[in-house]
Amino acid sequence: MIERARAGYLGILGTVVLGVAAVLGFYGRFVHPLPGLPWPLLLVPLGALLTAPLFPPSSWKGRLRLWKDPLTLGAYLLLAGLFFFLAFLLSLLGLDLLLRPPGLLGRLFFPLSLLAPLGRLLPAPPGDLLLALGLATAATLWGVVEAAWVRVVRVTLRSPRIPPGTERLRVVQISDLHLGLIHDLRFLHRLVRKIRLLKPDLLVSTGDLVDGSLEGQEDVADLIREIRPRLGALAVTGNHEFYAGLEEALAFHRRCGFRVLRNEAVRVGPLWVAGVDDPGGKYGPTAPRADEEGLLEGWGEGGRRPYVLFLKHRPVVRRGTLGRFDLMLSGHVHGGQVFPWNLLARSAYRYARGLKRLRGAGRGAFLYVSAGTGTWGPPVRLFAPPEVTVFDLFPAKRR
């Protein structure tokens, strides 16, 4: 049986490959004949590479390897390139249809016929195939660079619930690292070094720390454990912890130094930190639902309530929890990860990225949705840079 992470890859691979085949078939039939290349000789090695992630990793052993599984890395990069090629080719075909004289737009709406001269800037077939291929290659290479460059986002918050006289309390959030199938050890070394330089009082992970098999990942866990924040490290599960195997994922978290909050709350310095399990990819009336309202109640009302930090993987705020926490940290959305999905993320989640001040019953509270620290699938990001988020919490200023 193929584990869920690899089954997801298979679904995406099938969709992208079928899309590319359909568009190239249309192109060769109605736009321009495709060049007579020895397709079988090309497809066999490409097919062998693309199916590499479906098999158990072959090269994860050995602490000195930069990439844990180079074949899987190559397959994911090729998949990203195929996706970008499909997107750019469809865009060029669409522009060609709309802008070349007489121009479909010009026939529908005369003033837009003025755009028809722009059609001359488009390369004639099969030049558009080469342009799409070049753009896809550039986008993939840039995406690798962007995914490796983790920025630090800083947020300063003040609250009367932080006891007066408390010095700055620094909470550092990581999210959606997706360790397991592929990762760059050099990237992880840089990430750990960056977090240690931030000197966090508390480190939190808001889900999807792992993804896929964790075989041979002990060196990675030990590397993360080196961060050693002053007040400890807390985490919650994301959907991929369940996909990877919950017990194995929890053991990996413990080795990393995290305490996983599974529908529970703990006192950390002047804070109460609450965390809930992710539904684990199950939806509908039978999906497990944590009792968030019950977890967050009973800590006093008004000014008597302590500052509550709420960790939840998905950025979904239940109405019944409003007014019961001060800062909710989430992830899951990845900021869309790859253009144009970053533009569509808001259609799936009301709160898709960044800091949001809640209104109504939750007035005075904040939700922060991380763009994610790692990547899901290909180690590629496009116009959705990864981040480590620093929250500096202070008492309210005296008037």
XYZ file of C-alpha atoms in Angstrom:
399
model
C 0.000 0.000 0.000
C 1.327 3.467 -0.906
C 1.437 5.802 2.084
C -0.730 8.878 1.928
C 2.069 11.331 1.155
C 3.123 9.322 -1.886
C -0.485 8.777 -2.929
C -0.921 12.556 -2.949
C 2.152 12.897 -5.136
C 0.749 10.291 -7.517
C -2.503 12.232 -7.821
C -0.729 15.498 -8.602
C 1.642 13.778 -11.018
C -1.240 12.174 -12.899
C -3.138 15.449 -13.133
C -0.151 17.461 -14.393
C 1.040 14.808 -16.871
C -2.450 14.327 -18.302
C -2.823 18.108 -18.567
C 0.470 18.481 -20.444
C -0.384 15.561 -22.741
C -3.831 16.976 -23.524
C -2.526 20.474 -24.248
C 0.340 19.188 -26.419
C -2.115 16.943 -28.274
C -4.365 19.930 -28.950
C -1.342 21.997 -29.955
C -0.063 19.399 -32.417
C -3.531 18.892 -33.935
C -4.828 22.468 -34.236
C -1.904 24.898 -33.793
C 1.320 23.497 -35.222
C 2.699 19.993 -35.796
C 5.014 18.905 -33.041
C 8.623 18.234 -34.012
C 9.358 14.620 -34.858
C 11.352 13.638 -31.787
C 12.006 10.067 -30.570
C 9.292 10.399 -27.910
C 9.565 6.811 -26.547
C 13.287 7.289 -25.886
C 12.522 10.523 -24.012
C 9.500 9.288 -22.072
C 11.127 6.173 -20.611
C 13.806 7.968 -18.526
C 11.402 10.781 -17.638
C 8.800 8.270 -16.506
C 11.367 6.403 -14.426
C 12.443 9.617 -12.718
C 8.914 10.880 -12.086
C 7.927 7.646 -10.348
C 10.942 7.715 -7.982
C 8.950 9.195 -5.038
C 6.560 6.218 -5.133
C 9.275 3.835 -3.958
C 11.032 3.611 -0.585
C 13.936 6.042 -0.277
C 17.224 4.542 -1.288
C 19.787 7.071 -0.091
C 18.630 8.501 3.220
C 21.329 6.728 5.209
C 24.470 8.721 5.711
C 24.648 11.902 7.723
C 26.858 13.742 5.243
C 24.463 13.737 2.297
C 23.218 17.186 1.363
C 19.922 15.897 0.002
C 18.346 12.918 1.707
C 16.941 11.506 -1.541
C 18.313 13.042 -4.764
C 16.014 10.992 -7.023
C 12.915 12.234 -5.226
C 14.274 15.777 -5.408
C 14.742 15.471 -9.168
C 11.232 14.084 -9.604
C 9.661 16.938 -7.653
C 11.620 19.576 -9.555
C 10.606 17.998 -12.853
C 6.986 17.972 -11.664
C 7.220 21.678 -10.819
C 8.726 22.364 -14.243
C 5.894 20.491 -15.975
C 3.313 22.473 -14.000
C 4.902 25.782 -14.941
C 5.264 24.669 -18.577
C 1.562 23.819 -18.686
C 0.604 27.142 -17.104
C 2.799 29.241 -19.403
C 1.797 27.366 -22.556
C -1.904 27.763 -21.775
C -1.324 31.461 -21.090
C 0.489 31.961 -24.392
C -2.191 30.086 -26.330
C -4.860 32.177 -24.637
C -3.089 35.422 -25.451
C -2.597 34.296 -29.033
C -6.310 33.589 -29.358
C -7.302 36.936 -27.897
C -4.754 39.301 -29.393
C -3.862 38.161 -32.886
C -5.823 40.025 -35.619
C -8.691 40.180 -36.079
C -8.684 39.339 -32.378
C -11.529 37.702 -30.519
C -11.560 40.553 -28.019
C -11.745 43.102 -30.817
C -14.755 41.396 -32.339
C -16.540 41.282 -28.993
C -15.665 44.811 -27.911
C -14.274 47.182 -30.540
C -12.001 49.379 -28.318
C -10.102 46.259 -27.305
C -9.112 45.733 -30.920
C -6.433 48.333 -30.175
C -4.665 45.557 -28.248
C -4.371 43.441 -31.378
C -0.906 44.833 -32.293
C 0.398 43.302 -29.062
C -0.239 39.932 -30.657
C 2.706 40.560 -32.947
C 4.987 40.368 -29.908
C 4.054 36.732 -29.363
C 6.382 34.204 -31.001
C 4.933 32.197 -33.852
C 4.573 28.434 -33.340
C 6.611 26.493 -32.437
C 8.475 29.392 -30.862
C 5.795 29.630 -28.189
C 6.676 26.089 -27.071
C 10.304 27.112 -26.580
C 9.260 30.292 -24.772
C 6.979 28.324 -22.424
C 9.785 25.859 -21.758
C 12.259 28.653 -21.034
C 9.844 30.455 -18.717
C 9.079 27.190 -16.893
C 12.777 26.504 -16.376
C 13.378 30.023 -15.073
C 10.354 29.855 -12.750
C 11.501 26.511 -11.324
C 15.043 27.744 -10.695
C 13.808 30.962 -9.115
C 11.310 28.977 -7.045
C 14.125 26.868 -5.594
C 16.038 30.022 -4.627
C 12.960 31.657 -3.096
C 12.072 28.548 -1.090
C 15.580 28.409 0.380
C 15.602 32.044 1.502
C 13.594 32.119 4.737
C 12.742 35.623 5.863
C 12.165 36.716 9.455
C 8.809 38.435 10.046
C 8.593 40.430 13.276
C 5.398 41.260 15.142
C 5.247 43.312 18.345
C 2.144 43.070 20.520
C 1.239 44.651 23.846
C -1.464 43.437 26.187
C -2.735 44.309 29.660
C -2.884 40.555 30.274
C 0.914 40.408 30.311
C 1.879 41.098 33.939
C 3.414 44.569 34.488
C 7.169 44.441 34.822
C 7.481 41.447 32.536
C 10.366 41.828 30.166
C 9.933 41.081 26.502
C 8.598 37.568 25.932
C 9.700 36.256 22.543
C 7.704 33.528 20.810
C 9.112 32.166 17.536
C 6.772 30.305 15.185
C 7.671 27.786 12.508
C 5.058 26.002 10.457
C 4.668 23.495 7.648
C 8.254 22.313 7.338
C 7.079 19.009 5.800
C 10.161 17.009 6.724
C 10.327 13.474 5.411
C 10.202 12.923 1.666
C 12.813 15.498 0.732
C 14.713 18.279 2.412
C 17.978 20.093 2.093
C 20.258 19.595 5.107
C 22.054 22.839 4.323
C 18.700 24.626 4.476
C 17.941 23.070 7.861
C 21.347 24.053 9.260
C 20.743 27.658 8.174
C 17.227 27.602 9.601
C 18.326 26.283 13.003
C 21.162 28.798 13.155
C 18.765 31.631 12.283
C 16.275 30.598 14.988
C 19.001 30.280 17.630
C 20.228 33.795 16.810
C 16.688 35.055 17.444
C 16.998 33.766 21.051
C 13.409 32.594 21.451
C 11.877 32.220 24.897
C 9.335 29.810 23.409
C 9.425 27.945 20.089
C 6.128 26.776 18.585
C 5.345 24.631 15.553
C 1.833 24.991 14.153
C 1.573 21.670 12.359
C 2.877 19.711 9.390
C 6.370 19.441 10.786
C 6.589 16.064 9.049
C 5.437 14.595 5.772
C 5.864 11.013 4.624
C 8.196 8.382 6.004
C 10.519 9.439 8.829
C 12.950 6.583 8.307
C 16.521 7.713 8.887
C 15.583 11.207 10.098
C 17.265 11.034 13.505
C 19.986 13.484 12.476
C 17.339 16.007 11.433
C 15.514 15.694 14.761
C 18.741 16.109 16.697
C 19.549 19.228 14.676
C 16.217 20.864 15.552
C 16.655 19.888 19.203
C 19.764 22.094 19.311
C 17.603 25.252 19.314
C 16.818 24.831 23.052
C 14.509 27.816 23.731
C 14.475 29.097 27.315
C 10.862 28.124 28.073
C 10.742 25.060 25.860
C 9.126 24.092 22.556
C 5.456 23.330 21.909
C 3.695 21.982 18.829
C 0.329 20.880 17.490
C -0.474 18.316 14.857
C -1.309 19.184 11.285
C -3.050 16.985 8.741
C 0.266 15.594 7.475
C 1.169 14.222 10.889
C -1.788 11.884 10.439
C -0.844 11.098 6.845
C 2.691 10.174 7.891
C 1.487 8.007 10.787
C 0.537 9.712 14.038
C 2.576 7.640 16.478
C 5.716 7.910 14.362
C 5.157 11.639 13.948
C 4.683 12.180 17.693
C 7.884 10.265 18.433
C 9.736 12.463 15.937
C 8.374 15.605 17.622
C 9.589 14.370 20.992
C 13.045 13.726 19.587
C 13.043 17.273 18.159
C 12.340 18.575 21.679
C 8.678 19.489 21.168
C 5.850 18.810 23.540
C 2.780 18.213 21.379
C -0.408 19.780 22.746
C -3.280 17.483 21.862
C -6.418 19.299 22.999
C -4.699 20.533 26.137
C -3.248 23.665 27.696
C -0.091 24.333 29.690
C 1.318 27.247 31.651
C 4.481 28.734 30.134
C 5.856 31.644 32.113
C 3.105 34.290 32.244
C 1.202 32.654 29.367
C -1.285 29.874 28.995
C -0.686 28.003 25.746
C -3.496 25.858 24.343
C -3.265 23.548 21.343
C -5.677 21.320 19.454
C -5.328 18.380 17.106
C -5.976 18.850 13.418
C -8.915 16.802 12.064
C -6.308 14.830 10.117
C -7.813 15.344 6.679
C -11.291 14.114 7.659
C -14.238 16.378 6.952
C -17.999 16.292 7.204
C -20.333 15.507 10.128
C -18.252 12.501 11.217
C -14.941 14.393 11.310
C -13.311 14.657 14.760
C -13.780 18.099 16.297
C -11.735 19.244 19.247
C -13.654 20.913 22.059
C -11.953 24.252 21.559
C -14.584 26.152 23.491
C -14.234 23.882 26.521
C -10.449 23.967 26.313
C -10.377 27.769 26.348
C -12.936 28.403 29.075
C -12.525 28.606 32.821
C -9.555 30.973 32.972
C -11.456 33.961 34.257
C -13.170 36.830 32.534
C -12.200 40.346 31.571
C -8.950 41.612 33.049
C -8.647 38.569 35.317
C -7.968 36.196 32.435
C -4.303 35.451 31.700
C -2.805 35.926 28.249
C -3.785 32.910 26.152
C -1.771 31.777 23.131
C -3.805 29.382 20.988
C -2.094 27.008 18.536
C -4.228 25.580 15.732
C -2.994 24.290 12.382
C -5.846 25.512 10.177
C -6.692 29.231 10.288
C -10.352 28.724 11.113
C -11.711 30.719 14.055
C -14.802 29.251 15.681
C -17.346 31.774 16.882
C -17.538 30.127 20.303
C -13.824 30.691 20.965
C -13.900 34.450 20.362
C -12.934 36.370 23.462
C -11.209 33.333 24.982
C -7.740 33.774 23.499
C -5.436 36.694 22.777
C -3.278 35.386 19.932
C -4.002 32.433 17.686
C -1.170 31.064 15.545
C -1.901 28.942 12.469
C -0.368 27.755 9.222
C -1.544 25.194 6.642
C -2.117 27.618 3.741
C 1.591 28.162 2.826
C 0.633 31.594 1.515
C -0.399 29.694 -1.634
C 3.273 28.591 -2.091
C 3.244 28.911 -5.888
C 1.733 31.605 -8.091
C -1.171 31.791 -8.918
C -2.329 29.700 -5.937
C -1.263 32.476 -3.583
C -3.951 34.642 -5.220
C -6.543 31.899 -4.776
C -5.739 31.086 -1.138
C -8.301 33.597 0.106
C -11.064 31.717 -1.671
C -10.409 28.723 0.588
C -9.706 30.564 3.853
C -11.008 33.898 5.067
C -7.696 34.448 6.823
C -4.952 33.241 4.503
C -1.796 35.078 5.516
C -0.378 37.552 7.984
C -1.678 39.309 11.100
C -5.397 39.932 11.466
C -7.123 41.830 14.263
C -10.342 40.023 15.144
C -13.564 41.947 15.567
C -16.853 41.481 17.333
C -16.675 39.170 20.322
C -12.993 38.610 19.610
C -12.129 42.307 19.707
C -8.621 42.839 21.020
C -7.418 39.396 19.907
C -5.214 38.582 16.924
C -4.808 35.757 14.439
C -1.552 35.212 12.639
C -1.379 32.855 9.649
C 2.164 31.863 8.754
C 3.156 31.572 5.107
C 5.025 28.426 6.163
C 8.695 27.715 6.700
C 9.100 24.781 4.309
C 7.354 23.498 1.208
C 4.870 20.798 0.369
C 5.835 18.718 -2.662
C 8.495 20.429 -4.798
C 10.992 22.562 -2.833
C 9.747 25.525 -4.828
C 7.985 28.774 -3.954
C 6.958 31.513 -6.349
C 5.922 34.926 -4.975
C 5.148 33.335 -1.594
C 8.402 33.453 0.408
C 8.803 31.202 3.464
C 9.092 32.681 6.916
C 10.007 32.326 10.555
C 7.780 34.585 12.630
C 8.921 36.393 15.772
C 6.316 37.648 18.255
C 7.604 40.021 20.915
C 4.996 40.277 23.675
C 5.088 43.170 26.134
C 2.813 44.454 28.912
C 0.542 47.333 27.946
C 2.088 50.773 28.301
C 1.079 52.677 31.397
C -0.874 55.853 30.759
